[in-house]
């Protein structure tokens, strides 16, 4: 079984469903509100666990009621939470507005995630013993960089989702094996809006790139090979929250199992397509049997 360490955020998603998102200064009436376990790190951990990996979550929750719920949700999904620490104060939260087209706007409050500024011996050992490390940018950059350095030194394949996007140091790029931005993040990091040009620029910093393009699928590029554009399955989206994390988590499992890039992209795209057809983030992520049957 593929062993995946996830160094990342754990949030409670506070989700409001509306016909359309409000403009600045405007108030709209929503039709539903839900609290759903989330956070990019936790979402990727759940996606990978449901897809069949042995997953260790590294991060922190608060000592509030949300923290207990978040830990319980991860454990229910089969994720090991021994290195998910409890910090004083509130857990991280994400305030999400989902409109009738399935689009979303998100404000993240780090909470306990902001306390993860460095790694201890246990965290380093877990990363060193994994087959792959998944990283995002909802933890302090110092911890992300430290985790990537440990993985790189031990030959652990490292995948970074650069979200929320921010300028990144060369020291981090130098330790990343696969970068998975969406098209907006790719443009911000590369200075190129067009995905092919963005991929070319990013390949000067990392060996492999997958740019996710929403309903248009994804673009894979690696040094010295032809790019692959992989179309997304045609489905009716209900809620796109968590689709990118589902894609990353399941792609990591497929790559860890030694599948070819086209096969891995197809499998991850099927998982993301299943995710967007249900509301919520972690709650909408498919199980391995569902992905295989898609």
C-alpha positions as YAML, in Angstrom:
chain: A
units: angstrom
residues:
- id: 1
  name: UNK
  ca: [0.00, 0.00, 0.00]
- id: 2
  name: UNK
  ca: [1.28, 3.46, -0.91]
- id: 3
  name: UNK
  ca: [2.35, 5.49, 2.14]
- id: 4
  name: UNK
  ca: [1.49, 9.19, 1.91]
- id: 5
  name: UNK
  ca: [2.38, 11.90, 4.43]
- id: 6
  name: UNK
  ca: [0.33, 15.08, 4.26]
- id: 7
  name: UNK
  ca: [1.79, 18.20, 5.86]
- id: 8
  name: UNK
  ca: [-1.05, 20.67, 5.71]
- id: 9
  name: UNK
  ca: [-4.08, 22.46, 7.04]
- id: 10
  name: UNK
  ca: [-7.17, 21.16, 8.77]
- id: 11
  name: UNK
  ca: [-10.15, 23.54, 8.74]
- id: 12
  name: UNK
  ca: [-13.84, 23.51, 9.42]
- id: 13
  name: UNK
  ca: [-15.59, 24.71, 6.26]
- id: 14
  name: UNK
  ca: [-18.52, 27.03, 6.97]
- id: 15
  name: UNK
  ca: [-20.46, 26.84, 3.73]
- id: 16
  name: UNK
  ca: [-23.28, 29.14, 2.59]
- id: 17
  name: UNK
  ca: [-25.24, 28.15, -0.53]
- id: 18
  name: UNK
  ca: [-26.66, 31.06, -2.57]
- id: 19
  name: UNK
  ca: [-28.18, 31.68, -5.99]
- id: 20
  name: UNK
  ca: [-25.32, 34.09, -6.69]
- id: 21
  name: UNK
  ca: [-22.45, 35.43, -4.64]
- id: 22
  name: UNK
  ca: [-22.87, 38.94, -3.19]
- id: 23
  name: UNK
  ca: [-21.05, 41.89, -4.68]
- id: 24
  name: UNK
  ca: [-19.01, 44.16, -2.35]
- id: 25
  name: UNK
  ca: [-21.38, 45.91, 0.03]
- id: 26
  name: UNK
  ca: [-24.32, 43.70, -0.96]
- id: 27
  name: UNK
  ca: [-26.35, 41.32, 1.21]
- id: 28
  name: UNK
  ca: [-28.03, 38.28, -0.33]
- id: 29
  name: UNK
  ca: [-30.23, 35.58, 1.19]
- id: 30
  name: UNK
  ca: [-28.84, 32.07, 1.12]
- id: 31
  name: UNK
  ca: [-30.85, 28.87, 1.00]
- id: 32
  name: UNK
  ca: [-28.67, 26.59, 3.14]
- id: 33
  name: UNK
  ca: [-25.72, 26.55, 5.56]
- id: 34
  name: UNK
  ca: [-23.48, 23.59, 6.42]
- id: 35
  name: UNK
  ca: [-20.38, 22.93, 8.49]
- id: 36
  name: UNK
  ca: [-18.12, 20.45, 6.68]
- id: 37
  name: UNK
  ca: [-14.63, 19.22, 7.65]
- id: 38
  name: UNK
  ca: [-12.07, 20.64, 5.23]
- id: 39
  name: UNK
  ca: [-8.72, 22.36, 4.80]
- id: 40
  name: UNK
  ca: [-6.55, 21.65, 1.79]
- id: 41
  name: UNK
  ca: [-4.28, 19.32, 3.71]
- id: 42
  name: UNK
  ca: [-7.07, 17.36, 5.36]
- id: 43
  name: UNK
  ca: [-9.01, 17.20, 2.09]
- id: 44
  name: UNK
  ca: [-6.04, 15.72, 0.25]
- id: 45
  name: UNK
  ca: [-5.50, 13.26, 3.11]
- id: 46
  name: UNK
  ca: [-9.12, 12.08, 2.98]
- id: 47
  name: UNK
  ca: [-9.04, 11.82, -0.83]
- id: 48
  name: UNK
  ca: [-5.87, 9.72, -0.72]
- id: 49
  name: UNK
  ca: [-7.16, 7.49, 2.09]
- id: 50
  name: UNK
  ca: [-10.46, 6.85, 0.30]
- id: 51
  name: UNK
  ca: [-8.50, 6.07, -2.85]
- id: 52
  name: UNK
  ca: [-6.61, 3.34, -1.03]
- id: 53
  name: UNK
  ca: [-3.42, 4.84, 0.46]
- id: 54
  name: UNK
  ca: [-1.98, 4.58, 3.96]
- id: 55
  name: UNK
  ca: [-2.12, 8.27, 5.01]
- id: 56
  name: UNK
  ca: [-0.51, 10.18, 7.88]
- id: 57
  name: UNK
  ca: [-1.80, 13.71, 8.61]
- id: 58
  name: UNK
  ca: [0.72, 16.21, 10.02]
- id: 59
  name: UNK
  ca: [-0.62, 19.53, 11.31]
- id: 60
  name: UNK
  ca: [-2.73, 21.00, 14.10]
- id: 61
  name: UNK
  ca: [-6.31, 21.59, 15.22]
- id: 62
  name: UNK
  ca: [-7.57, 23.84, 18.00]
- id: 63
  name: UNK
  ca: [-8.81, 22.81, 21.42]
- id: 64
  name: UNK
  ca: [-12.35, 23.86, 20.47]
- id: 65
  name: UNK
  ca: [-15.33, 21.74, 19.42]
- id: 66
  name: UNK
  ca: [-14.33, 22.02, 15.77]
- id: 67
  name: UNK
  ca: [-10.95, 20.48, 16.58]
- id: 68
  name: UNK
  ca: [-12.52, 17.34, 18.00]
- id: 69
  name: UNK
  ca: [-14.86, 17.06, 15.01]
- id: 70
  name: UNK
  ca: [-12.02, 17.51, 12.53]
- id: 71
  name: UNK
  ca: [-9.88, 14.84, 14.17]
- id: 72
  name: UNK
  ca: [-12.81, 12.44, 14.31]
- id: 73
  name: UNK
  ca: [-13.62, 13.02, 10.64]
- id: 74
  name: UNK
  ca: [-10.08, 12.23, 9.55]
- id: 75
  name: UNK
  ca: [-9.95, 9.09, 11.65]
- id: 76
  name: UNK
  ca: [-13.31, 7.96, 10.26]
- id: 77
  name: UNK
  ca: [-11.81, 8.29, 6.76]
- id: 78
  name: UNK
  ca: [-8.91, 6.05, 7.78]
- id: 79
  name: UNK
  ca: [-6.28, 8.79, 8.18]
- id: 80
  name: UNK
  ca: [-3.66, 8.40, 10.94]
- id: 81
  name: UNK
  ca: [-3.87, 11.48, 13.21]
- id: 82
  name: UNK
  ca: [-1.08, 10.67, 15.69]
- id: 83
  name: UNK
  ca: [0.87, 13.69, 14.40]
- id: 84
  name: UNK
  ca: [-2.15, 16.01, 14.24]
- id: 85
  name: UNK
  ca: [-1.45, 18.11, 17.31]
- id: 86
  name: UNK
  ca: [-3.95, 20.05, 19.43]
- id: 87
  name: UNK
  ca: [-3.04, 23.71, 19.89]
- id: 88
  name: UNK
  ca: [-4.56, 26.21, 22.30]
- id: 89
  name: UNK
  ca: [-7.20, 28.39, 20.68]
- id: 90
  name: UNK
  ca: [-9.55, 27.99, 17.72]
- id: 91
  name: UNK
  ca: [-9.22, 25.57, 14.85]
- id: 92
  name: UNK
  ca: [-8.78, 26.86, 11.33]
- id: 93
  name: UNK
  ca: [-11.94, 27.82, 9.47]
- id: 94
  name: UNK
  ca: [-12.82, 28.43, 5.83]
- id: 95
  name: UNK
  ca: [-15.80, 30.64, 5.05]
- id: 96
  name: UNK
  ca: [-17.18, 29.51, 1.70]
- id: 97
  name: UNK
  ca: [-19.92, 30.88, -0.56]
- id: 98
  name: UNK
  ca: [-21.17, 28.44, -3.21]
- id: 99
  name: UNK
  ca: [-23.42, 29.73, -6.01]
- id: 100
  name: UNK
  ca: [-25.89, 27.91, -8.24]
- id: 101
  name: UNK
  ca: [-23.26, 27.40, -10.96]
- id: 102
  name: UNK
  ca: [-21.13, 25.41, -8.52]
- id: 103
  name: UNK
  ca: [-18.51, 28.17, -8.28]
- id: 104
  name: UNK
  ca: [-17.11, 29.22, -4.92]
- id: 105
  name: UNK
  ca: [-15.34, 32.04, -3.10]
- id: 106
  name: UNK
  ca: [-13.37, 31.26, 0.07]
- id: 107
  name: UNK
  ca: [-11.88, 33.16, 3.02]
- id: 108
  name: UNK
  ca: [-9.52, 31.08, 5.18]
- id: 109
  name: UNK
  ca: [-8.76, 31.90, 8.83]
- id: 110
  name: UNK
  ca: [-5.65, 29.85, 9.80]
- id: 111
  name: UNK
  ca: [-6.34, 29.40, 13.52]
- id: 112
  name: UNK
  ca: [-4.35, 26.42, 14.85]
- id: 113
  name: UNK
  ca: [-2.75, 25.88, 11.45]
- id: 114
  name: UNK
  ca: [-0.72, 29.03, 12.05]
- id: 115
  name: UNK
  ca: [1.05, 27.39, 14.99]
- id: 116
  name: UNK
  ca: [2.76, 24.83, 12.73]
- id: 117
  name: UNK
  ca: [5.96, 26.75, 12.09]
- id: 118
  name: UNK
  ca: [8.49, 23.91, 12.39]
- id: 119
  name: UNK
  ca: [8.71, 20.12, 12.56]
- id: 120
  name: UNK
  ca: [9.73, 17.82, 15.38]
- id: 121
  name: UNK
  ca: [11.57, 14.47, 15.15]
- id: 122
  name: UNK
  ca: [8.31, 12.53, 14.83]
- id: 123
  name: UNK
  ca: [7.10, 14.59, 11.89]
- id: 124
  name: UNK
  ca: [10.46, 14.36, 10.16]
- id: 125
  name: UNK
  ca: [10.56, 10.59, 10.61]
- id: 126
  name: UNK
  ca: [7.03, 10.21, 9.21]
- id: 127
  name: UNK
  ca: [7.95, 12.23, 6.12]
- id: 128
  name: UNK
  ca: [11.22, 10.35, 5.64]
- id: 129
  name: UNK
  ca: [9.37, 7.02, 5.81]
- id: 130
  name: UNK
  ca: [6.64, 7.91, 3.31]
- id: 131
  name: UNK
  ca: [6.50, 7.16, -0.40]
- id: 132
  name: UNK
  ca: [5.11, 10.63, -1.18]
- id: 133
  name: UNK
  ca: [4.67, 13.95, 0.63]
- id: 134
  name: UNK
  ca: [1.75, 16.26, -0.14]
- id: 135
  name: UNK
  ca: [2.17, 19.97, 0.62]
- id: 136
  name: UNK
  ca: [0.00, 23.07, 0.26]
- id: 137
  name: UNK
  ca: [0.39, 26.68, 1.41]
- id: 138
  name: UNK
  ca: [-2.19, 26.99, 4.20]
- id: 139
  name: UNK
  ca: [0.52, 26.38, 6.82]
- id: 140
  name: UNK
  ca: [3.37, 28.82, 7.57]
- id: 141
  name: UNK
  ca: [5.93, 28.67, 4.76]
- id: 142
  name: UNK
  ca: [8.71, 27.80, 7.21]
- id: 143
  name: UNK
  ca: [7.08, 24.42, 7.97]
- id: 144
  name: UNK
  ca: [6.32, 23.74, 4.31]
- id: 145
  name: UNK
  ca: [9.95, 24.40, 3.37]
- id: 146
  name: UNK
  ca: [11.27, 22.25, 6.22]
- id: 147
  name: UNK
  ca: [9.00, 19.35, 5.25]
- id: 148
  name: UNK
  ca: [10.03, 19.60, 1.60]
- id: 149
  name: UNK
  ca: [13.72, 19.63, 2.53]
- id: 150
  name: UNK
  ca: [13.35, 16.49, 4.66]
- id: 151
  name: UNK
  ca: [11.49, 14.69, 1.87]
- id: 152
  name: UNK
  ca: [13.99, 15.77, -0.78]
- id: 153
  name: UNK
  ca: [16.94, 14.61, 1.32]
- id: 154
  name: UNK
  ca: [15.34, 11.18, 1.74]
- id: 155
  name: UNK
  ca: [14.26, 10.76, -1.88]
- id: 156
  name: UNK
  ca: [10.54, 11.03, -1.04]
- id: 157
  name: UNK
  ca: [8.52, 12.24, -4.02]
- id: 158
  name: UNK
  ca: [7.11, 15.67, -3.11]
- id: 159
  name: UNK
  ca: [3.97, 17.24, -4.56]
- id: 160
  name: UNK
  ca: [3.07, 20.87, -3.91]
- id: 161
  name: UNK
  ca: [-0.31, 22.50, -4.44]
- id: 162
  name: UNK
  ca: [0.61, 26.23, -4.39]
- id: 163
  name: UNK
  ca: [-2.61, 27.47, -2.78]
- id: 164
  name: UNK
  ca: [-3.27, 30.07, -1.58]
- id: 165
  name: UNK
  ca: [-0.77, 31.32, -4.12]
- id: 166
  name: UNK
  ca: [2.15, 33.47, -2.94]
- id: 167
  name: UNK
  ca: [5.70, 34.21, -4.06]
- id: 168
  name: UNK
  ca: [7.84, 31.14, -3.37]
- id: 169
  name: UNK
  ca: [11.58, 30.97, -2.68]
- id: 170
  name: UNK
  ca: [13.90, 29.07, -4.98]
- id: 171
  name: UNK
  ca: [14.81, 26.84, -2.01]
- id: 172
  name: UNK
  ca: [11.27, 25.44, -2.07]
- id: 173
  name: UNK
  ca: [11.09, 24.98, -5.84]
- id: 174
  name: UNK
  ca: [14.41, 23.12, -5.66]
- id: 175
  name: UNK
  ca: [12.83, 20.44, -3.44]
- id: 176
  name: UNK
  ca: [9.55, 19.92, -5.35]
- id: 177
  name: UNK
  ca: [9.14, 17.01, -7.78]
- id: 178
  name: UNK
  ca: [5.61, 17.80, -9.02]
- id: 179
  name: UNK
  ca: [3.81, 21.15, -8.88]
- id: 180
  name: UNK
  ca: [0.01, 21.14, -9.24]
- id: 181
  name: UNK
  ca: [-1.38, 24.70, -9.57]
- id: 182
  name: UNK
  ca: [-4.71, 25.66, -11.05]
- id: 183
  name: UNK
  ca: [-4.60, 27.98, -14.05]
- id: 184
  name: UNK
  ca: [-4.82, 31.14, -11.91]
- id: 185
  name: UNK
  ca: [-2.03, 29.99, -9.59]
- id: 186
  name: UNK
  ca: [0.09, 28.96, -12.57]
- id: 187
  name: UNK
  ca: [-0.33, 32.44, -14.07]
- id: 188
  name: UNK
  ca: [0.56, 34.13, -10.78]
- id: 189
  name: UNK
  ca: [3.71, 32.02, -10.32]
- id: 190
  name: UNK
  ca: [4.90, 32.13, -13.93]
- id: 191
  name: UNK
  ca: [3.70, 35.51, -15.20]
- id: 192
  name: UNK
  ca: [1.97, 33.79, -18.14]
- id: 193
  name: UNK
  ca: [-1.81, 33.54, -18.46]
- id: 194
  name: UNK
  ca: [-1.75, 30.96, -21.26]
- id: 195
  name: UNK
  ca: [-1.35, 27.49, -19.64]
- id: 196
  name: UNK
  ca: [1.22, 26.11, -22.12]
- id: 197
  name: UNK
  ca: [3.44, 29.16, -21.64]
- id: 198
  name: UNK
  ca: [2.95, 28.98, -17.88]
- id: 199
  name: UNK
  ca: [3.95, 25.31, -17.90]
- id: 200
  name: UNK
  ca: [7.11, 26.06, -19.88]
- id: 201
  name: UNK
  ca: [8.09, 28.75, -17.39]
- id: 202
  name: UNK
  ca: [7.38, 26.57, -14.36]
- id: 203
  name: UNK
  ca: [9.44, 23.70, -15.79]
- id: 204
  name: UNK
  ca: [12.48, 25.91, -15.37]
- id: 205
  name: UNK
  ca: [11.88, 25.57, -11.61]
- id: 206
  name: UNK
  ca: [10.40, 22.07, -11.11]
- id: 207
  name: UNK
  ca: [10.70, 18.79, -13.07]
- id: 208
  name: UNK
  ca: [6.97, 18.16, -13.55]
- id: 209
  name: UNK
  ca: [3.83, 20.30, -13.64]
- id: 210
  name: UNK
  ca: [0.11, 19.56, -13.81]
- id: 211
  name: UNK
  ca: [-2.02, 22.66, -14.35]
- id: 212
  name: UNK
  ca: [-5.65, 21.99, -13.49]
- id: 213
  name: UNK
  ca: [-8.12, 23.75, -15.80]
- id: 214
  name: UNK
  ca: [-11.49, 23.05, -14.16]
- id: 215
  name: UNK
  ca: [-14.07, 21.84, -16.64]
- id: 216
  name: UNK
  ca: [-11.39, 21.98, -19.37]
- id: 217
  name: UNK
  ca: [-9.38, 19.20, -17.71]
- id: 218
  name: UNK
  ca: [-5.66, 19.49, -17.01]
- id: 219
  name: UNK
  ca: [-2.32, 20.03, -18.71]
- id: 220
  name: UNK
  ca: [0.67, 17.81, -17.86]
- id: 221
  name: UNK
  ca: [4.22, 18.85, -18.68]
- id: 222
  name: UNK
  ca: [7.64, 17.52, -17.78]
- id: 223
  name: UNK
  ca: [11.15, 18.36, -18.89]
- id: 224
  name: UNK
  ca: [12.09, 16.83, -22.22]
- id: 225
  name: UNK
  ca: [8.66, 15.40, -23.10]
- id: 226
  name: UNK
  ca: [5.57, 16.50, -25.01]
- id: 227
  name: UNK
  ca: [2.78, 18.13, -23.03]
- id: 228
  name: UNK
  ca: [-0.43, 16.16, -22.47]
- id: 229
  name: UNK
  ca: [-3.81, 17.90, -22.33]
- id: 230
  name: UNK
  ca: [-6.27, 15.62, -20.60]
- id: 231
  name: UNK
  ca: [-9.97, 16.57, -20.92]
- id: 232
  name: UNK
  ca: [-12.27, 16.40, -17.90]
- id: 233
  name: UNK
  ca: [-15.32, 14.11, -17.92]
- id: 234
  name: UNK
  ca: [-18.48, 16.02, -18.81]
- id: 235
  name: UNK
  ca: [-20.67, 16.26, -15.70]
- id: 236
  name: UNK
  ca: [-23.08, 18.73, -14.11]
- id: 237
  name: UNK
  ca: [-21.26, 20.44, -11.24]
- id: 238
  name: UNK
  ca: [-23.16, 20.95, -8.00]
- id: 239
  name: UNK
  ca: [-20.24, 22.18, -5.86]
- id: 240
  name: UNK
  ca: [-16.61, 22.47, -7.01]
- id: 241
  name: UNK
  ca: [-15.26, 22.85, -3.45]
- id: 242
  name: UNK
  ca: [-12.67, 20.13, -2.85]
- id: 243
  name: UNK
  ca: [-12.40, 19.02, -6.48]
- id: 244
  name: UNK
  ca: [-8.78, 20.13, -6.80]
- id: 245
  name: UNK
  ca: [-7.82, 18.41, -3.55]
- id: 246
  name: UNK
  ca: [-9.59, 15.24, -4.68]
- id: 247
  name: UNK
  ca: [-7.59, 15.36, -7.92]
- id: 248
  name: UNK
  ca: [-4.29, 15.80, -6.07]
- id: 249
  name: UNK
  ca: [-4.95, 13.13, -3.46]
- id: 250
  name: UNK
  ca: [-6.03, 10.48, -5.94]
- id: 251
  name: UNK
  ca: [-3.28, 11.40, -8.41]
- id: 252
  name: UNK
  ca: [-0.72, 10.88, -5.65]
- id: 253
  name: UNK
  ca: [-2.13, 7.42, -4.96]
- id: 254
  name: UNK
  ca: [-2.03, 6.48, -8.64]
- id: 255
  name: UNK
  ca: [1.55, 7.70, -9.06]
- id: 256
  name: UNK
  ca: [2.59, 5.94, -5.87]
- id: 257
  name: UNK
  ca: [1.20, 2.71, -7.29]
- id: 258
  name: UNK
  ca: [3.39, 3.14, -10.33]
- id: 259
  name: UNK
  ca: [0.67, 3.90, -12.87]
- id: 260
  name: UNK
  ca: [1.62, 5.71, -16.06]
- id: 261
  name: UNK
  ca: [1.00, 9.45, -16.20]
- id: 262
  name: UNK
  ca: [-1.97, 9.19, -18.64]
- id: 263
  name: UNK
  ca: [-3.58, 6.46, -16.52]
- id: 264
  name: UNK
  ca: [-2.99, 8.39, -13.30]
- id: 265
  name: UNK
  ca: [-4.44, 11.59, -14.79]
- id: 266
  name: UNK
  ca: [-7.51, 9.72, -16.03]
- id: 267
  name: UNK
  ca: [-8.11, 8.14, -12.64]
- id: 268
  name: UNK
  ca: [-7.68, 11.44, -10.77]
- id: 269
  name: UNK
  ca: [-9.92, 13.27, -13.26]
- id: 270
  name: UNK
  ca: [-12.65, 10.67, -12.72]
- id: 271
  name: UNK
  ca: [-12.39, 11.18, -8.96]
- id: 272
  name: UNK
  ca: [-12.65, 14.97, -9.29]
- id: 273
  name: UNK
  ca: [-15.66, 14.62, -11.59]
- id: 274
  name: UNK
  ca: [-17.41, 12.46, -9.00]
- id: 275
  name: UNK
  ca: [-16.58, 15.00, -6.28]
- id: 276
  name: UNK
  ca: [-18.20, 17.99, -8.02]
- id: 277
  name: UNK
  ca: [-21.50, 16.16, -8.40]
- id: 278
  name: UNK
  ca: [-22.10, 16.26, -4.63]
- id: 279
  name: UNK
  ca: [-22.14, 19.17, -2.14]
- id: 280
  name: UNK
  ca: [-19.31, 19.71, 0.32]
- id: 281
  name: UNK
  ca: [-15.57, 19.08, 0.21]
- id: 282
  name: UNK
  ca: [-14.35, 16.04, 2.15]
- id: 283
  name: UNK
  ca: [-17.89, 14.64, 2.33]
- id: 284
  name: UNK
  ca: [-18.14, 14.49, -1.47]
- id: 285
  name: UNK
  ca: [-14.85, 12.68, -2.10]
- id: 286
  name: UNK
  ca: [-15.26, 9.28, -3.76]
- id: 287
  name: UNK
  ca: [-14.03, 5.90, -2.58]
- id: 288
  name: UNK
  ca: [-11.69, 3.73, -4.65]
- id: 289
  name: UNK
  ca: [-14.52, 1.43, -5.76]
- id: 290
  name: UNK
  ca: [-16.49, 4.43, -7.07]
- id: 291
  name: UNK
  ca: [-13.50, 5.78, -8.98]
- id: 292
  name: UNK
  ca: [-12.76, 2.39, -10.53]
- id: 293
  name: UNK
  ca: [-16.39, 2.09, -11.63]
- id: 294
  name: UNK
  ca: [-16.56, 5.56, -13.20]
...
